[in-house]
Short mmCIF file of C-alpha atoms in Angstrom, two decimals:
data_model
loop_
_atom_site.label_atom_id
_atom_site.label_comp_id
_atom_site.label_asym_id
_atom_site.label_seq_id
_atom_site.Cartn_x
_atom_site.Cartn_y
_atom_site.Cartn_z
CA MET G 1 -33.55 30.19 -45.52
CA LEU G 2 -34.28 26.50 -44.76
CA THR G 3 -37.17 24.97 -46.69
CA ARG G 4 -39.73 22.84 -44.83
CA ARG G 5 -38.19 19.74 -46.46
CA ASP G 6 -34.69 20.75 -45.23
CA TRP G 7 -36.00 21.38 -41.70
CA LEU G 8 -37.73 17.99 -41.47
CA ALA G 9 -34.62 16.25 -42.82
CA ALA G 10 -32.49 17.93 -40.15
CA LEU G 11 -34.90 16.86 -37.40
CA ALA G 12 -34.89 13.28 -38.67
CA ALA G 13 -31.09 13.19 -38.63
CA ALA G 14 -30.74 14.69 -35.14
CA PRO G 15 -31.23 11.48 -33.08
CA THR G 16 -28.67 9.67 -35.24
CA ALA G 17 -26.12 12.43 -34.71
CA THR G 18 -26.72 12.41 -30.96
CA THR G 19 -26.28 8.65 -30.84
CA LEU G 20 -23.03 8.86 -32.78
CA THR G 21 -21.54 11.36 -30.35
CA ARG G 22 -22.13 9.23 -27.24
CA PRO G 23 -19.15 6.89 -27.73
CA ALA G 24 -16.93 9.87 -28.39
CA LEU G 25 -18.05 11.47 -25.13
CA ALA G 26 -17.44 8.23 -23.24
CA GLN G 27 -13.94 8.05 -24.67
CA ALA G 28 -13.11 11.60 -23.56
CA TRP G 29 -11.97 10.47 -20.08
CA PRO G 30 -10.34 12.22 -18.35
CA SER G 31 -11.87 15.59 -19.08
CA ARG G 32 -11.33 16.95 -15.54
CA PRO G 33 -9.05 16.27 -12.53
CA VAL G 34 -8.95 12.75 -11.12
CA ARG G 35 -8.94 12.12 -7.34
CA LEU G 36 -6.36 9.69 -5.97
CA VAL G 37 -7.48 8.91 -2.42
CA VAL G 38 -4.70 7.98 0.01
CA PRO G 39 -6.25 6.44 3.14
CA PHE G 40 -3.34 7.53 5.35
CA ALA G 41 -1.91 10.80 6.62
CA ALA G 42 0.13 13.17 4.47
CA GLY G 43 3.88 12.74 4.77
CA GLY G 44 3.86 8.99 5.42
CA GLY G 45 5.57 6.47 3.15
CA THR G 46 2.42 5.58 1.20
CA ASP G 47 1.52 9.25 0.75
CA VAL G 48 5.00 10.22 -0.50
CA LEU G 49 5.06 7.43 -3.09
CA ALA G 50 1.45 8.12 -4.10
CA ARG G 51 2.33 11.73 -4.89
CA ILE G 52 5.24 10.62 -7.09
CA LEU G 53 2.86 8.28 -8.88
CA ALA G 54 0.19 10.99 -9.22
CA ASN G 55 2.66 13.34 -10.92
CA GLY G 56 3.62 10.66 -13.41
CA LEU G 57 0.00 9.74 -14.12
CA SER G 58 -0.92 13.39 -14.66
CA GLU G 59 1.62 13.60 -17.48
CA ARG G 60 0.50 10.37 -19.15
CA LEU G 61 -3.26 10.79 -18.76
CA GLY G 62 -3.32 14.44 -19.80
CA ALA G 63 -5.27 15.54 -16.71
CA THR G 64 -4.29 16.48 -13.18
CA VAL G 65 -4.32 13.63 -10.66
CA VAL G 66 -4.95 15.18 -7.24
CA VAL G 67 -3.96 13.33 -4.06
CA GLU G 68 -6.63 13.49 -1.37
CA ASN G 69 -5.84 12.17 2.12
CA ARG G 70 -8.83 10.48 3.78
CA THR G 71 -7.55 9.11 7.08
CA GLY G 72 -9.06 7.11 9.89
CA ALA G 73 -9.87 3.57 11.09
CA GLY G 74 -6.67 2.08 9.75
CA GLY G 75 -7.43 3.23 6.22
CA ASN G 76 -11.06 2.07 6.17
CA LEU G 77 -12.54 5.56 5.80
CA GLY G 78 -10.53 6.18 2.65
CA LEU G 79 -11.50 2.81 1.21
CA GLU G 80 -15.19 3.39 1.89
CA ASN G 81 -15.01 6.86 0.34
CA VAL G 82 -13.84 5.37 -2.95
CA ILE G 83 -16.15 2.35 -2.80
CA ARG G 84 -19.18 4.70 -2.43
CA ALA G 85 -17.95 7.17 -5.07
CA PRO G 86 -19.46 7.32 -8.59
CA ALA G 87 -17.89 4.69 -10.83
CA ASP G 88 -16.94 7.23 -13.49
CA GLY G 89 -13.15 6.98 -13.36
CA TYR G 90 -12.66 10.19 -11.39
CA SER G 91 -12.13 8.53 -7.99
CA LEU G 92 -9.21 6.13 -7.58
CA LEU G 93 -7.69 4.56 -4.47
CA MET G 94 -4.05 4.17 -3.48
CA GLY G 95 -4.65 0.91 -1.64
CA THR G 96 -2.10 -1.01 0.41
CA ASN G 97 -2.08 -4.71 1.24
CA GLY G 98 -2.72 -3.74 4.87
CA ALA G 99 -5.86 -1.73 4.13
CA VAL G 100 -7.26 -3.84 1.29
CA ALA G 101 -6.25 -7.38 2.27
CA VAL G 102 -5.73 -7.36 6.05
CA ASN G 103 -8.33 -4.97 7.51
CA ARG G 104 -11.16 -7.31 6.50
CA HIS G 105 -9.78 -9.71 9.14
CA LEU G 106 -9.19 -7.06 11.82
CA TYR G 107 -12.51 -5.18 11.64
CA HIS G 108 -15.61 -7.33 11.82
CA ASN G 109 -18.32 -4.78 10.95
CA LEU G 110 -16.89 -2.90 7.99
CA GLY G 111 -20.07 -2.88 5.94
CA PHE G 112 -18.04 -3.57 2.80
CA ASP G 113 -15.44 -6.04 1.53
CA PRO G 114 -12.45 -4.39 -0.21
CA LEU G 115 -11.64 -7.54 -2.20
CA LYS G 116 -15.17 -7.61 -3.63
CA ASP G 117 -16.12 -3.93 -3.74
CA LEU G 118 -12.98 -2.55 -5.38
CA LEU G 119 -11.71 -3.13 -8.91
CA PRO G 120 -7.94 -3.76 -9.02
CA ILE G 121 -6.08 -1.71 -11.63
CA SER G 122 -2.34 -2.12 -11.14
CA LEU G 123 0.31 -2.70 -8.53
CA ALA G 124 2.55 0.37 -8.33
CA PHE G 125 5.19 -0.06 -5.62
CA ARG G 126 6.58 -2.22 -2.86
CA ILE G 127 8.07 -0.99 0.44
CA GLU G 128 10.44 -3.30 2.28
CA HIS G 129 10.60 -3.58 6.07
CA LEU G 130 13.51 -4.31 8.36
CA LEU G 131 14.08 -5.47 11.91
CA ALA G 132 15.92 -2.92 14.05
CA VAL G 133 16.87 -3.14 17.72
CA SER G 134 17.84 -0.60 20.34
CA ASN G 135 21.54 0.02 20.80
CA ALA G 136 20.93 -0.83 24.46
CA LEU G 137 20.16 -4.43 23.46
CA PRO G 138 23.32 -6.56 23.15
CA ALA G 139 21.97 -8.79 20.32
CA ARG G 140 23.99 -8.42 17.12
CA SER G 141 22.12 -10.94 14.97
CA VAL G 142 18.69 -12.45 14.55
CA GLY G 143 19.93 -15.65 16.17
CA GLU G 144 21.20 -13.77 19.24
CA LEU G 145 17.94 -11.84 19.47
CA ILE G 146 15.87 -15.04 19.41
CA ALA G 147 18.15 -16.62 22.03
CA THR G 148 17.75 -13.54 24.26
CA ALA G 149 13.97 -13.63 23.88
CA LYS G 150 13.84 -17.32 24.78
CA ALA G 151 16.00 -16.72 27.84
CA ARG G 152 13.79 -13.82 28.96
CA PRO G 153 10.22 -14.77 27.88
CA GLY G 154 7.73 -11.91 27.85
CA THR G 155 10.26 -9.21 28.73
CA LEU G 156 11.41 -7.97 25.29
CA THR G 157 9.15 -5.39 23.64
CA PHE G 158 8.49 -4.43 20.02
CA GLY G 159 6.84 -1.20 18.93
CA SER G 160 4.51 -0.56 16.02
CA ALA G 161 2.48 2.16 14.31
CA GLY G 162 -0.65 0.76 15.95
CA THR G 163 -2.58 -2.44 16.42
CA GLY G 164 -3.16 -4.15 13.09
CA SER G 165 -0.60 -2.08 11.17
CA MET G 166 1.69 -3.96 8.82
CA ILE G 167 4.69 -3.38 11.08
CA HIS G 168 2.68 -4.81 13.98
CA LEU G 169 1.83 -7.89 11.92
CA ALA G 170 5.48 -8.21 10.85
CA GLY G 171 6.38 -8.44 14.53
CA GLU G 172 3.66 -10.99 15.23
CA LEU G 173 4.83 -13.12 12.31
CA PHE G 174 8.38 -12.98 13.71
CA ARG G 175 7.08 -14.04 17.13
CA LEU G 176 5.19 -16.99 15.67
CA LYS G 177 7.97 -18.11 13.30
CA ALA G 178 10.69 -17.85 15.97
CA GLY G 179 8.55 -19.43 18.69
CA ILE G 180 9.25 -16.66 21.19
CA ASP G 181 7.25 -14.57 23.65
CA ILE G 182 7.68 -10.83 23.04
CA THR G 183 5.35 -7.98 24.02
CA HIS G 184 3.70 -5.64 21.51
CA VAL G 185 3.66 -1.90 22.33
CA PRO G 186 1.35 0.03 19.94
CA TYR G 187 1.94 3.72 19.18
CA ARG G 188 0.00 6.37 17.29
CA GLY G 189 2.26 6.11 14.25
CA GLY G 190 5.66 4.77 13.33
CA GLY G 191 7.48 8.02 14.17
CA PRO G 192 6.78 7.94 17.94
CA ALA G 193 7.67 4.24 18.05
CA MET G 194 11.01 4.88 16.34
CA ASN G 195 11.73 7.74 18.77
CA ASP G 196 11.29 5.32 21.68
CA LEU G 197 13.47 2.71 19.96
CA VAL G 198 16.24 5.30 19.63
CA ALA G 199 15.78 6.20 23.30
CA GLY G 200 15.90 2.54 24.34
CA THR G 201 12.37 2.57 25.78
CA ILE G 202 11.44 -0.41 23.58
CA ASP G 203 13.75 -3.19 22.43
CA MET G 204 12.93 -3.72 18.77
CA MET G 205 10.77 -2.61 15.86
CA PHE G 206 9.80 -3.84 12.41
CA ASP G 207 9.78 -0.59 10.48
CA SER G 208 9.53 0.37 6.82
CA LEU G 209 12.86 0.81 5.08
CA PRO G 210 12.24 4.49 4.12
CA SER G 211 11.54 5.38 7.76
CA ALA G 212 14.25 3.29 9.44
CA GLU G 213 17.15 3.67 7.01
CA PRO G 214 18.23 7.19 8.16
CA GLN G 215 18.27 6.05 11.80
CA VAL G 216 20.28 2.95 10.91
CA LYS G 217 22.86 4.86 8.87
CA ALA G 218 23.18 7.45 11.66
CA GLY G 219 23.92 4.66 14.14
CA ARG G 220 20.95 5.50 16.37
CA VAL G 221 19.52 1.97 16.06
CA ARG G 222 20.98 -1.35 14.89
CA ALA G 223 19.46 -3.18 11.92
CA LEU G 224 19.60 -6.99 12.08
CA ALA G 225 17.79 -8.13 8.93
CA LEU G 226 15.54 -7.20 6.04
CA CYS G 227 12.04 -8.65 6.14
CA GLY G 228 11.89 -9.29 2.38
CA THR G 229 13.24 -12.09 0.24
CA ARG G 230 16.20 -10.19 -1.23
CA ARG G 231 18.74 -7.61 -0.17
CA HIS G 232 18.10 -3.93 -0.87
CA PRO G 233 20.48 -1.40 -2.48
CA LEU G 234 19.83 1.16 0.29
CA LEU G 235 21.40 -1.25 2.82
CA PRO G 236 23.20 -3.86 0.69
CA GLU G 237 25.16 -5.31 3.63
CA LEU G 238 21.97 -6.19 5.55
CA PRO G 239 20.94 -9.88 5.24
CA THR G 240 17.42 -11.11 4.69
CA MET G 241 15.61 -12.97 7.45
CA GLU G 242 16.24 -16.26 5.65
CA GLU G 243 19.95 -15.48 5.36
CA ALA G 244 19.92 -14.57 9.06
CA GLY G 245 18.52 -17.96 10.00
CA LEU G 246 14.71 -17.59 9.97
CA PRO G 247 13.42 -19.40 6.85
CA GLY G 248 9.93 -18.78 5.52
CA TYR G 249 9.69 -15.24 6.90
CA ALA G 250 8.60 -12.42 4.55
CA ALA G 251 6.80 -9.13 5.20
CA ALA G 252 6.45 -6.02 3.05
CA SER G 253 3.97 -3.27 2.24
CA THR G 254 2.62 -2.97 -1.28
CA GLY G 255 0.64 -0.19 -2.92
CA GLY G 256 -1.70 -0.48 -5.87
CA LEU G 257 -4.43 1.44 -7.66
CA PHE G 258 -8.09 0.49 -7.28
CA ALA G 259 -11.42 1.88 -8.50
CA PRO G 260 -15.09 1.47 -7.51
CA GLN G 261 -16.93 -1.52 -8.97
CA GLY G 262 -18.58 -0.54 -12.24
CA THR G 263 -15.77 1.74 -13.43
CA PRO G 264 -15.58 1.50 -17.25
CA PRO G 265 -13.08 -1.12 -18.49
CA GLY G 266 -11.51 1.47 -20.80
CA VAL G 267 -10.55 3.58 -17.77
CA ILE G 268 -9.05 0.58 -15.98
CA GLU G 269 -7.02 -0.37 -19.05
CA ARG G 270 -5.77 3.17 -19.62
CA VAL G 271 -4.61 3.69 -16.02
CA ALA G 272 -2.96 0.25 -15.94
CA ALA G 273 -1.12 1.05 -19.18
CA ALA G 274 0.05 4.38 -17.74
CA VAL G 275 1.45 2.64 -14.64
CA ARG G 276 3.26 0.10 -16.85
CA GLU G 277 4.86 2.95 -18.77
CA LEU G 278 5.90 4.71 -15.58
CA THR G 279 7.44 1.65 -13.93
CA GLY G 280 9.35 0.99 -17.14
CA SER G 281 10.95 4.44 -16.89
CA ALA G 282 14.42 4.54 -15.32
CA ALA G 283 13.81 8.09 -14.05
CA PHE G 284 10.58 7.07 -12.31
CA ARG G 285 12.19 3.99 -10.73
CA GLU G 286 15.06 6.14 -9.48
CA GLN G 287 12.67 8.69 -8.00
CA MET G 288 10.71 5.95 -6.24
CA GLY G 289 13.95 4.37 -5.03
CA ARG G 290 15.17 7.61 -3.47
CA SER G 291 11.96 7.63 -1.40
CA GLY G 292 12.41 4.00 -0.33
CA GLY G 293 9.97 2.34 -2.71
CA ASP G 294 10.51 -0.20 -5.47
CA ALA G 295 8.47 0.63 -8.57
CA VAL G 296 6.69 -2.52 -9.76
CA ALA G 297 3.68 -3.06 -12.00
CA ALA G 298 1.20 -5.94 -12.18
CA GLY G 299 -2.11 -5.81 -14.02
CA PRO G 300 -5.63 -6.23 -12.62
CA VAL G 301 -5.61 -10.04 -12.63
CA GLU G 302 -2.19 -10.28 -10.98
CA LEU G 303 -3.03 -7.62 -8.40
CA ALA G 304 -6.30 -9.36 -7.48
CA ALA G 305 -4.48 -12.69 -7.04
CA MET G 306 -1.74 -11.07 -4.96
CA MET G 307 -4.24 -9.39 -2.62
CA ALA G 308 -6.07 -12.70 -2.19
CA ARG G 309 -2.79 -14.39 -1.19
CA GLU G 310 -1.95 -11.54 1.20
CA SER G 311 -5.40 -11.79 2.75
CA GLU G 312 -4.96 -15.52 3.33
CA GLN G 313 -1.43 -15.19 4.77
CA TRP G 314 -2.07 -12.28 7.11
CA GLY G 315 -5.56 -13.46 8.01
CA ALA G 316 -3.94 -16.58 9.43
CA VAL G 317 -1.51 -14.43 11.46
CA VAL G 318 -4.38 -12.27 12.77
CA ARG G 319 -6.31 -15.33 13.88
CA GLU G 320 -3.36 -17.12 15.45
CA ALA G 321 -2.19 -13.99 17.28
CA LYS G 322 -5.81 -13.16 18.23
CA ILE G 323 -5.55 -9.56 16.98
CA SER G 324 -8.60 -7.32 16.58
CA ALA G 325 -9.11 -3.62 15.95
#
């Protein structure tokens, strides 16, 4: 039996005990599944690589990371879903440079600014692009393609996954850098555009390496150059744009993790550390590589700076090409 003195002592100690448990509760993240929102359709390049990343994070965080596809408006619906979510660490975004850095220039009434309303956590992967042409087009090099375009202004066509997509902007950058007049043909996704390139309905396309590489190796289309700054092991014989005679050209898709503003710093640090561990794993890098991605990590400060640079570069292309969505 408790005496009155014991009972009062227990009551007096109760607030102190409650206070002491609060930090422990805050440190218990994650205690339930974490959402990883992919703002694009299932099965696409970003989705495939996000699912590989989610599996790795699940192992390192000790909780299931569930991929949730929230599509629409070029990725904006997925971004807004995470921006408006509780900042408790249970909603993360798989954000690309196109959605986070470029859409703010394409859409003028977003109601939010991804660069201000999202907390960068870590870069996770990079997807290279390449320039491929129809087998019906005689050009065998970037130089020959540019010469053909200059001889036939406005007649050559390039397809994309839609207005404002990264492979559209890669084509616009090529047009501006080469000083040529080529016509953009937007499709509802990269797959239909590639089908028409194979059929010869369009002349060229700036596609992601994971999507285009099987068509190139099967001989259905002809690759002329990589859009990055270095050659890639999937197609080691393919030159870069600079090697092919177009200096200063570079275009790629990048994917990184973001969280709503106000997410606890401890959560940001823990997820960033988990990504660093994953990208340092040879098995993880190989798995990413088989799906066409290069596993790379960069912390919150580096990712924020990179997205700011991407926004400046592609914003200039959007303005000069007069693109809107």
